[in-house]
């Protein structure tokens, strides 16, 4: 069974702070890494799909980087806002098809 | 707009009862997935289907079954509910079997087994 880890488990920041967290995954048989944003009582919502080593994706104040050789991805949020409060999930797919292996998530709370 | 729905949204049942959770998608996606979400584990795959009449076991399939008789629906059945199956269940769908394809999630069903 593949192991995908995320750190930290939870994070509290003040409004306006920038923050980042990590997703670690197996570096062998890598195909893609997905990031999802999951607000309480809602469905997980796709943020990014990353495939290439060195890839960087950006959506507004949120960006992500990918290192497939060492098996990690960083998610950055610049100038956190209370509406950024959510759980951020990463999901790994390997060379075996569409099945995702999710990490346990990082729960972000942005305090006004 | 295309969507994926789950019903019921909340369910309380007793140990030993059979329970079926519904998942319906109007994306016309070939692939459908069932996950359970537990603290500290994130989302874990229960069963998945790559098309009509296709079903496969995921990481935590014991005690669960699915059937796919059409493109739109993948009901999840708990044959004999156990307290360990108390969880939040999410259904998802995707268009293709390519690993870059996004999975779209339903709103979840919170199941409590007493």
Coordinates of N, CA and C in Angstrom, one line a residue:
Chain A
X1 N 0.9 -1.2 0.0 CA 0.0 0.0 0.0 C 0.9 1.2 0.0
X2 N 0.6 2.1 -0.9 CA 1.4 3.4 -1.0 C 1.1 4.3 0.1
X3 N 2.1 5.0 0.5 CA 2.0 6.0 1.7 C 2.2 7.4 1.2
X4 N 1.2 8.2 1.4 CA 1.3 9.6 1.1 C 1.1 10.4 2.4
X5 N 2.0 11.2 2.7 CA 2.0 11.9 4.0 C 1.9 13.4 3.8
X6 N 1.3 14.1 4.7 CA 1.2 15.6 4.7 C 1.6 16.1 6.0
X7 N 2.3 17.3 6.0 CA 2.6 18.0 7.2 C 2.6 19.5 7.0
X8 N 2.2 20.2 8.1 CA 1.8 19.7 9.4 C 0.4 19.1 9.3
X9 N -0.1 18.5 10.3 CA -1.5 18.0 10.4 C -2.5 19.2 10.4
X10 N -2.1 20.2 11.2 CA -2.9 21.4 11.3 C -2.1 22.6 11.5
X11 N -2.6 23.7 11.2 CA -1.9 25.0 11.1 C -2.8 26.1 11.4
X12 N -2.4 27.0 12.3 CA -3.2 28.2 12.6 C -2.3 29.4 12.3
X13 N -2.8 30.3 11.4 CA -2.1 31.5 11.1 C -3.0 32.7 11.2
X14 N -2.3 33.9 11.3 CA -3.1 35.1 11.3 C -3.4 35.6 9.9
X15 N -4.5 36.3 9.8 CA -4.8 36.9 8.5 C -3.6 37.7 8.0
X16 N -3.3 37.5 6.7 CA -2.2 38.3 6.1 C -0.9 37.5 6.1
X17 N -0.8 36.5 6.9 CA 0.4 35.7 6.9 C 0.5 34.8 5.7
X18 N 1.7 34.5 5.3 CA 1.9 33.5 4.2 C 2.3 32.2 4.8
X19 N 1.9 31.1 4.2 CA 2.1 29.8 4.8 C 2.4 28.8 3.7
X20 N 2.9 27.7 4.2 CA 3.1 26.6 3.2 C 3.1 25.3 3.9
X21 N 2.7 24.2 3.2 CA 2.7 22.9 3.8 C 3.2 21.9 2.7
X22 N 3.4 20.7 3.2 CA 4.1 19.7 2.4 C 3.3 18.4 2.2
X23 N 3.5 17.9 1.0 CA 2.9 16.5 0.7 C 4.1 15.7 0.2
X24 N 4.3 14.5 0.9 CA 5.4 13.6 0.5 C 4.8 12.3 -0.1
X25 N 5.4 11.8 -1.1 CA 4.8 10.7 -1.9 C 5.9 9.8 -2.4
X26 N 5.6 8.6 -2.8 CA 6.7 7.7 -3.4 C 7.2 8.3 -4.7
X27 N 8.5 8.3 -4.8 CA 9.1 8.9 -6.0 C 9.2 8.0 -7.2
X28 N 8.9 6.7 -6.9 CA 9.0 5.7 -8.0 C 7.5 5.5 -8.6
X29 N 7.5 5.2 -9.9 CA 6.2 5.0 -10.6 C 5.3 6.2 -10.5
X30 N 5.8 7.4 -10.4 CA 5.0 8.7 -10.3 C 4.3 8.9 -11.6
X31 N 3.1 9.4 -11.5 CA 2.4 9.8 -12.7 C 1.9 11.2 -12.5
X32 N 1.2 11.5 -11.4 CA 0.6 12.8 -11.2 C 0.3 13.1 -9.8
X33 N 0.3 14.3 -9.4 CA -0.1 14.7 -8.0 C -1.2 15.8 -8.1
X34 N -2.2 15.5 -7.3 CA -3.4 16.4 -7.3 C -3.5 17.1 -6.0
X35 N -3.8 18.4 -6.0 CA -4.1 19.1 -4.8 C -5.6 19.5 -4.8
X36 N -6.2 19.3 -3.6 CA -7.6 19.6 -3.4 C -7.8 20.5 -2.2
X37 N -8.8 21.3 -2.3 CA -9.2 22.2 -1.2 C -10.5 21.7 -0.7
X38 N -10.6 21.5 0.6 CA -11.8 20.9 1.2 C -12.3 21.7 2.4
X39 N -13.4 22.5 2.1 CA -14.0 23.3 3.2 C -15.0 22.4 4.0
X40 N -15.1 22.7 5.2 CA -16.0 21.9 6.1 C -17.4 21.9 5.5
X41 N -18.1 20.7 5.5 CA -19.4 20.5 5.0 C -19.6 20.7 3.5
X42 N -18.5 20.7 2.8 CA -18.5 20.8 1.3 C -17.8 19.7 0.7
X43 N -17.8 19.6 -0.6 CA -17.0 18.5 -1.3 C -15.6 19.0 -1.5
X44 N -14.7 18.1 -1.6 CA -13.3 18.5 -2.0 C -13.3 19.1 -3.4
X45 N -12.6 20.2 -3.6 CA -12.6 20.9 -4.8 C -11.2 20.9 -5.4
X46 N -11.0 20.5 -6.7 CA -9.7 20.4 -7.3 C -9.0 21.8 -7.4
X47 N -7.7 21.8 -7.0 CA -6.9 23.0 -7.2 C -5.9 22.9 -8.3
X48 N -5.1 21.9 -8.3 CA -4.0 21.7 -9.3 C -3.8 20.2 -9.6
X49 N -3.4 20.0 -10.8 CA -2.8 18.7 -11.2 C -1.4 18.9 -11.7
X50 N -0.4 18.2 -11.1 CA 1.0 18.4 -11.5 C 1.6 17.1 -11.9
X51 N 2.4 17.2 -13.0 CA 3.0 16.0 -13.5 C 4.5 16.1 -13.7
X52 N 5.0 17.2 -14.0 CA 6.4 17.3 -14.4 C 7.3 17.8 -13.2
X53 N 8.5 17.2 -13.1 CA 9.4 17.6 -12.1 C 9.7 19.1 -12.3
X54 N 9.7 19.9 -11.2 CA 10.0 21.3 -11.3 C 8.7 22.1 -11.7
X55 N 7.6 21.4 -11.9 CA 6.4 22.1 -12.2 C 6.0 23.1 -11.2
X56 N 5.4 24.2 -11.6 CA 4.9 25.2 -10.6 C 3.5 25.6 -11.2
X57 N 2.5 25.6 -10.3 CA 1.2 26.0 -10.7 C 0.7 27.1 -9.8
X58 N -0.1 28.0 -10.3 CA -0.6 29.1 -9.5 C -2.1 29.4 -9.8
X59 N -2.8 29.7 -8.7 CA -4.2 30.1 -8.8 C -4.5 31.2 -7.8
X60 N -4.4 32.4 -8.3 CA -4.6 33.5 -7.3 C -3.5 33.6 -6.3
X61 N -3.8 33.5 -5.0 CA -2.8 33.6 -4.0 C -2.2 32.2 -3.6
X62 N -2.7 31.2 -4.3 CA -2.2 29.8 -4.0 C -1.3 29.3 -5.1
X63 N -0.2 28.7 -4.7 CA 0.7 28.1 -5.7 C 1.2 26.8 -5.2
X64 N 1.7 26.0 -6.1 CA 2.3 24.7 -5.7 C 3.5 24.4 -6.6
X65 N 4.4 23.7 -6.0 CA 5.6 23.2 -6.7 C 5.7 21.7 -6.5
X66 N 6.5 21.1 -7.4 CA 6.6 19.6 -7.5 C 8.0 19.2 -7.7
X67 N 8.4 18.2 -6.8 CA 9.7 17.6 -7.0 C 9.5 16.1 -7.0
X68 N 9.5 15.5 -8.2 CA 9.2 14.1 -8.4 C 10.4 13.2 -8.0
X69 N 11.6 13.8 -8.1 CA 12.8 13.0 -7.8 C 12.9 12.6 -6.4
X70 N 12.6 13.6 -5.5 CA 12.7 13.4 -4.1 C 11.3 13.1 -3.5
X71 N 10.2 13.2 -4.2 CA 8.9 12.8 -3.8 C 8.2 13.8 -2.8
X72 N 8.2 15.1 -3.2 CA 7.4 16.0 -2.4 C 6.8 17.1 -3.3
X73 N 5.8 17.8 -2.7 CA 5.2 18.9 -3.3 C 4.9 19.9 -2.2
X74 N 5.1 21.2 -2.5 CA 4.7 22.2 -1.5 C 3.5 23.0 -2.0
X75 N 2.6 23.4 -1.1 CA 1.5 24.3 -1.4 C 1.8 25.5 -0.6
X76 N 1.7 26.7 -1.3 CA 2.0 28.0 -0.7 C 0.7 28.8 -0.7
X77 N 0.4 29.5 0.3 CA -0.7 30.5 0.3 C -0.1 31.8 0.7
X78 N -0.2 32.8 -0.1 CA 0.3 34.1 0.1 C -0.7 35.0 0.7
X79 N -0.4 35.7 1.8 CA -1.4 36.6 2.4 C -2.7 35.9 2.8
X80 N -2.6 35.0 3.7 CA -3.8 34.1 4.0 C -5.0 35.0 4.4
X81 N -6.2 34.5 4.0 CA -7.4 35.2 4.3 C -8.3 34.2 5.1
X82 N -9.3 34.6 5.9 CA -10.1 33.7 6.6 C -10.8 32.7 5.7
X83 N -11.1 33.1 4.5 CA -11.8 32.2 3.5 C -10.9 31.1 3.0
X84 N -9.6 31.2 3.3 CA -8.7 30.1 2.9 C -8.7 29.0 4.0
X85 N -9.4 29.2 5.0 CA -9.5 28.1 6.1 C -10.2 26.9 5.4
X86 N -9.5 25.8 5.5 CA -10.0 24.6 4.8 C -9.0 23.5 5.1
X87 N -9.3 22.3 4.7 CA -8.3 21.2 4.7 C -7.8 21.0 3.3
X88 N -6.5 20.9 3.2 CA -5.8 20.8 1.9 C -5.3 19.4 1.7
X89 N -5.8 18.7 0.7 CA -5.5 17.3 0.5 C -4.6 17.2 -0.7
X90 N -3.6 16.3 -0.7 CA -2.9 15.9 -1.9 C -3.2 14.5 -2.2
X91 N -3.2 14.1 -3.5 CA -3.5 12.8 -3.9 C -2.5 12.4 -5.0
X92 N -1.9 11.2 -4.8 CA -0.9 10.7 -5.7 C -1.5 9.7 -6.7
X93 N -1.1 9.7 -8.0 CA -1.5 8.6 -8.9 C -0.2 8.1 -9.5
X94 N -0.1 6.8 -9.6 CA 1.1 6.2 -10.2 C 0.8 5.7 -11.6
X95 N 1.7 4.9 -12.1 CA 1.6 4.3 -13.4 C 0.6 3.2 -13.5
X96 N -0.4 3.2 -12.7 CA -1.3 2.1 -12.6 C -2.8 2.5 -12.9
X97 N -3.0 3.7 -13.3 CA -4.4 4.1 -13.6 C -4.9 5.3 -12.8
X98 N -6.1 5.3 -12.7 CA -6.8 6.5 -12.2 C -6.9 6.6 -10.6
X99 N -6.6 5.5 -10.0 CA -6.9 5.4 -8.5 C -6.0 6.4 -7.8
X100 N -6.6 7.2 -7.0 CA -5.9 8.2 -6.2 C -5.5 7.6 -4.8
X101 N -4.3 8.0 -4.3 CA -4.0 7.7 -2.9 C -3.8 9.0 -2.2
X102 N -4.8 9.3 -1.3 CA -4.8 10.6 -0.7 C -3.9 10.6 0.6
X103 N -3.4 11.8 0.8 CA -2.7 12.0 2.1 C -3.8 12.4 3.1
X104 N -3.4 12.5 4.4 CA -4.4 12.7 5.5 C -4.9 14.2 5.5
X105 N -4.2 15.1 4.8 CA -4.6 16.4 4.8 C -3.9 17.3 5.8
X106 N -3.9 18.6 5.5 CA -3.4 19.7 6.4 C -4.6 20.6 6.6
X107 N -5.0 20.7 7.9 CA -6.1 21.6 8.2 C -5.6 23.0 8.5
X108 N -6.0 24.0 7.7 CA -5.5 25.4 7.9 C -6.7 26.2 8.5
X109 N -6.3 26.9 9.5 CA -7.3 27.9 10.1 C -6.6 29.3 10.1
X110 N -7.3 30.2 9.4 CA -6.8 31.6 9.3 C -7.6 32.5 10.2
X111 N -6.9 33.0 11.2 CA -7.6 33.8 12.2 C -7.7 35.3 11.8
X112 N -8.8 35.9 11.9 CA -8.9 37.3 11.5 C -8.3 38.3 12.5
Chain B
X1 N -26.4 22.3 -15.1 CA -25.0 22.0 -14.9 C -24.9 20.5 -14.4
X2 N -23.8 19.9 -14.9 CA -23.6 18.5 -14.5 C -23.2 18.5 -13.0
X3 N -23.5 17.4 -12.3 CA -23.2 17.4 -10.9 C -23.2 15.9 -10.4
X4 N -22.8 15.8 -9.2 CA -22.8 14.4 -8.6 C -23.5 14.6 -7.2
X5 N -24.5 13.8 -7.0 CA -25.3 13.9 -5.8 C -25.2 12.6 -5.0
X6 N -25.4 12.7 -3.7 CA -25.4 11.5 -2.8 C -26.7 11.6 -1.9
X7 N -27.2 10.4 -1.6 CA -28.3 10.4 -0.7 C -28.3 9.1 0.0
X8 N -28.8 9.1 1.3 CA -29.1 10.3 2.0 C -27.9 11.1 2.4
X9 N -28.0 12.3 2.9 CA -26.9 13.1 3.4 C -26.5 12.6 4.8
X10 N -27.5 12.2 5.6 CA -27.2 11.7 6.9 C -28.0 10.4 7.1
X11 N -27.4 9.5 7.8 CA -28.1 8.2 8.0 C -27.7 7.6 9.4
X12 N -28.6 7.2 10.2 CA -28.3 6.5 11.4 C -29.0 5.1 11.3
X13 N -28.2 4.1 11.6 CA -28.7 2.7 11.5 C -28.2 1.9 12.6
X14 N -28.6 0.7 12.7 CA -28.2 -0.2 13.8 C -27.3 -1.3 13.3
X15 N -26.4 -1.7 14.2 CA -25.5 -2.8 13.8 C -26.3 -4.0 13.3
X16 N -25.8 -4.6 12.2 CA -26.3 -5.7 11.5 C -27.3 -5.4 10.4
X17 N -27.8 -4.2 10.3 CA -28.7 -3.9 9.2 C -28.0 -3.7 7.9
X18 N -28.7 -3.9 6.8 CA -28.2 -3.6 5.5 C -28.5 -2.1 5.2
X19 N -27.5 -1.5 4.6 CA -27.6 0.0 4.3 C -27.1 0.2 2.9
X20 N -27.9 1.0 2.1 CA -27.4 1.4 0.8 C -27.3 2.9 0.7
X21 N -26.1 3.3 0.2 CA -25.9 4.7 0.0 C -25.9 5.0 -1.5
X22 N -26.6 6.0 -2.0 CA -26.8 6.2 -3.4 C -25.8 7.3 -3.9
X23 N -25.3 7.1 -5.1 CA -24.5 8.1 -5.8 C -25.0 8.2 -7.2
X24 N -25.2 9.4 -7.6 CA -25.7 9.7 -9.0 C -25.0 10.8 -9.6
X25 N -24.4 10.6 -10.8 CA -23.7 11.7 -11.5 C -24.3 11.9 -12.9
X26 N -24.3 13.2 -13.2 CA -24.8 13.6 -14.6 C -23.7 14.1 -15.5
X27 N -22.4 13.8 -15.1 CA -21.3 14.1 -16.0 C -21.1 13.2 -17.1
X28 N -21.8 12.0 -17.1 CA -21.6 11.0 -18.1 C -20.2 10.4 -18.0
X29 N -19.7 10.4 -16.8 CA -18.3 9.9 -16.6 C -18.3 8.4 -16.5
X30 N -17.2 7.8 -17.1 CA -17.1 6.3 -17.0 C -16.7 5.8 -15.6
X31 N -15.9 6.6 -15.0 CA -15.3 6.1 -13.7 C -16.1 6.7 -12.5
X32 N -16.3 5.8 -11.5 CA -16.9 6.2 -10.3 C -16.2 5.6 -9.1
X33 N -16.2 6.3 -8.0 CA -15.4 5.8 -6.9 C -16.2 6.1 -5.6
X34 N -15.9 5.2 -4.6 CA -16.4 5.4 -3.2 C -15.3 5.5 -2.3
X35 N -15.3 6.5 -1.4 CA -14.3 6.7 -0.4 C -14.9 6.8 0.9
X36 N -14.2 6.5 2.0 CA -14.6 6.8 3.3 C -13.5 7.8 3.9
X37 N -14.0 8.7 4.8 CA -13.1 9.7 5.4 C -13.1 9.5 6.9
X38 N -12.0 9.2 7.4 CA -11.8 9.0 8.9 C -10.7 9.9 9.3
X39 N -10.8 10.4 10.6 CA -9.7 11.3 11.1 C -8.4 10.6 11.1
X40 N -7.4 11.3 10.6 CA -6.0 10.8 10.5 C -5.7 9.9 9.3
X41 N -6.8 9.6 8.5 CA -6.6 8.7 7.4 C -6.9 9.4 6.0
X42 N -7.4 10.6 6.1 CA -7.8 11.2 4.8 C -8.9 10.4 4.1
X43 N -8.9 10.3 2.8 CA -9.9 9.6 2.0 C -9.3 8.2 1.6
X44 N -10.0 7.2 2.0 CA -9.6 5.8 1.6 C -10.6 5.2 0.6
X45 N -10.0 4.5 -0.4 CA -10.8 4.0 -1.5 C -11.5 2.7 -1.0
X46 N -12.8 2.6 -1.2 CA -13.6 1.4 -0.9 C -13.8 0.5 -2.1
X47 N -14.4 1.1 -3.1 CA -14.7 0.4 -4.4 C -14.6 1.4 -5.5
X48 N -14.4 0.9 -6.7 CA -14.4 1.8 -7.9 C -14.9 1.0 -9.1
X49 N -15.3 1.8 -10.1 CA -15.9 1.2 -11.3 C -15.4 2.0 -12.5
X50 N -14.9 1.3 -13.5 CA -14.4 2.0 -14.7 C -15.5 1.9 -15.8
X51 N -16.7 1.4 -15.5 CA -17.7 1.4 -16.6 C -18.8 0.5 -16.1
X52 N -19.9 0.5 -16.9 CA -21.0 -0.4 -16.6 C -20.6 -1.8 -16.5
X53 N -21.1 -2.4 -15.4 CA -20.9 -3.8 -15.1 C -19.4 -4.1 -14.6
X54 N -18.6 -3.1 -14.5 CA -17.3 -3.2 -14.0 C -17.2 -2.7 -12.5
X55 N -16.7 -3.6 -11.6 CA -16.5 -3.1 -10.2 C -15.2 -3.7 -9.7
X56 N -14.5 -3.0 -8.8 CA -13.2 -3.4 -8.3 C -13.1 -3.0 -6.9
X57 N -12.3 -3.8 -6.1 CA -12.1 -3.5 -4.7 C -11.0 -2.5 -4.5
X58 N -11.2 -1.7 -3.5 CA -10.2 -0.7 -3.2 C -9.5 -1.2 -1.9
X59 N -8.9 -0.2 -1.2 CA -8.0 -0.5 -0.1 C -8.8 -1.0 1.1
X60 N -10.1 -0.6 1.3 CA -10.8 -0.9 2.5 C -12.2 -1.5 2.1
X61 N -12.2 -2.5 1.3 CA -13.5 -3.0 0.7 C -14.3 -4.0 1.6
X62 N -13.6 -4.6 2.6 CA -14.3 -5.6 3.4 C -15.6 -5.0 4.0
X63 N -16.7 -5.7 3.8 CA -18.0 -5.3 4.4 C -18.8 -4.4 3.5
X64 N -18.3 -4.1 2.3 CA -19.0 -3.2 1.3 C -19.1 -3.9 0.0
X65 N -20.1 -3.6 -0.8 CA -20.3 -4.0 -2.1 C -20.9 -2.9 -3.0
X66 N -20.6 -3.0 -4.3 CA -21.2 -2.0 -5.2 C -21.6 -2.8 -6.5
X67 N -22.5 -2.2 -7.2 CA -22.9 -2.7 -8.5 C -23.1 -1.5 -9.5
X68 N -22.8 -1.7 -10.7 CA -22.9 -0.6 -11.7 C -23.7 -1.1 -12.9
X69 N -25.0 -0.8 -12.9 CA -25.9 -1.2 -13.9 C -26.1 -0.2 -15.0
X70 N -25.7 1.1 -14.7 CA -25.8 2.1 -15.7 C -24.6 3.1 -15.5
X71 N -24.5 4.1 -16.4 CA -23.4 5.0 -16.3 C -23.5 5.9 -15.1
X72 N -24.8 6.3 -14.7 CA -25.0 7.4 -13.8 C -24.9 7.0 -12.3
X73 N -25.1 5.7 -12.0 CA -25.2 5.4 -10.6 C -24.3 4.3 -10.1
X74 N -23.8 4.5 -8.9 CA -22.9 3.5 -8.3 C -23.4 3.4 -6.8
X75 N -24.4 2.6 -6.4 CA -24.8 2.5 -5.1 C -23.8 1.7 -4.2
X76 N -23.6 2.1 -3.0 CA -22.7 1.4 -2.1 C -23.5 0.7 -1.0
X77 N -23.3 -0.6 -0.9 CA -24.1 -1.4 0.1 C -23.2 -1.9 1.2
X78 N -23.7 -1.6 2.4 CA -23.1 -2.2 3.6 C -24.0 -3.5 4.0
X79 N -23.4 -4.6 3.8 CA -24.2 -5.9 3.9 C -24.8 -6.0 5.3
X80 N -23.9 -5.8 6.3 CA -24.3 -5.9 7.7 C -23.5 -4.9 8.5
X81 N -24.2 -3.7 8.7 CA -23.4 -2.6 9.2 C -22.8 -2.9 10.5
X82 N -21.6 -2.4 10.7 CA -20.8 -2.5 11.9 C -20.4 -1.1 12.4
X83 N -20.2 -1.0 13.7 CA -19.8 0.3 14.3 C -18.6 0.9 13.7
X84 N -17.7 0.0 13.2 CA -16.4 0.5 12.6 C -16.7 1.1 11.2
X85 N -17.9 1.0 10.7 CA -18.3 1.6 9.5 C -18.9 3.0 9.6
X86 N -19.0 3.5 10.9 CA -19.4 4.8 11.1 C -18.3 5.8 10.5
X87 N -18.8 6.6 9.6 CA -17.8 7.4 8.8 C -18.6 8.4 7.9
X88 N -17.8 9.2 7.2 CA -18.4 10.0 6.2 C -18.0 9.4 4.8
X89 N -18.9 9.2 4.0 CA -18.7 8.5 2.7 C -18.8 9.5 1.5
X90 N -17.8 9.5 0.7 CA -17.8 10.4 -0.5 C -17.8 9.5 -1.8
X91 N -18.6 10.0 -2.7 CA -18.6 9.4 -4.0 C -17.9 10.4 -5.0
X92 N -17.2 9.9 -6.0 CA -16.5 10.7 -6.9 C -16.6 10.1 -8.3
X93 N -16.4 10.9 -9.3 CA -16.4 10.4 -10.7 C -15.3 11.1 -11.5
X94 N -14.9 10.5 -12.6 CA -13.9 11.1 -13.5 C -14.2 10.5 -14.9
X95 N -13.6 11.3 -15.8 CA -14.0 11.0 -17.2 C -13.2 9.8 -17.8
X96 N -11.9 9.8 -17.5 CA -11.0 8.8 -18.1 C -10.2 8.1 -17.1
X97 N -9.4 7.1 -17.5 CA -8.6 6.4 -16.6 C -7.1 6.9 -16.6
X98 N -7.0 8.1 -17.1 CA -5.6 8.7 -17.1 C -5.4 9.3 -15.7
X99 N -4.2 9.2 -15.2 CA -3.9 9.6 -13.8 C -4.0 11.1 -13.6
X100 N -4.0 11.9 -14.7 CA -4.0 13.3 -14.6 C -5.5 13.8 -14.5
X101 N -6.4 12.9 -14.7 CA -7.8 13.4 -14.8 C -8.3 13.7 -13.4
X102 N -9.1 14.8 -13.3 CA -9.6 15.2 -12.0 C -10.8 14.3 -11.6
X103 N -10.9 14.0 -10.3 CA -12.0 13.4 -9.8 C -12.9 14.4 -9.1
X104 N -14.2 14.4 -9.4 CA -15.2 15.3 -8.9 C -16.0 14.6 -7.8
X105 N -16.1 15.3 -6.7 CA -16.7 14.7 -5.5 C -18.2 15.1 -5.2
X106 N -18.9 14.2 -4.7 CA -20.2 14.5 -4.2 C -20.2 15.2 -2.8
X107 N -21.3 15.5 -2.2 CA -21.3 16.3 -1.0 C -21.1 15.4 0.3
X108 N -21.1 14.1 0.1 CA -20.8 13.2 1.2 C -22.1 12.7 1.9
X109 N -22.0 11.6 2.6 CA -23.1 11.0 3.4 C -22.4 10.7 4.7
X110 N -23.0 11.2 5.8 CA -22.5 10.9 7.1 C -23.4 9.7 7.7
X111 N -22.7 8.6 7.9 CA -23.3 7.4 8.4 C -22.9 7.1 9.8
X112 N -23.9 6.9 10.7 CA -23.6 6.5 12.0 C -24.3 5.1 12.3
X113 N -23.5 4.2 12.7 CA -23.9 2.8 13.0 C -23.9 2.6 14.6
X114 N -25.1 2.5 15.1 CA -25.2 2.3 16.6 C -25.2 0.9 17.0

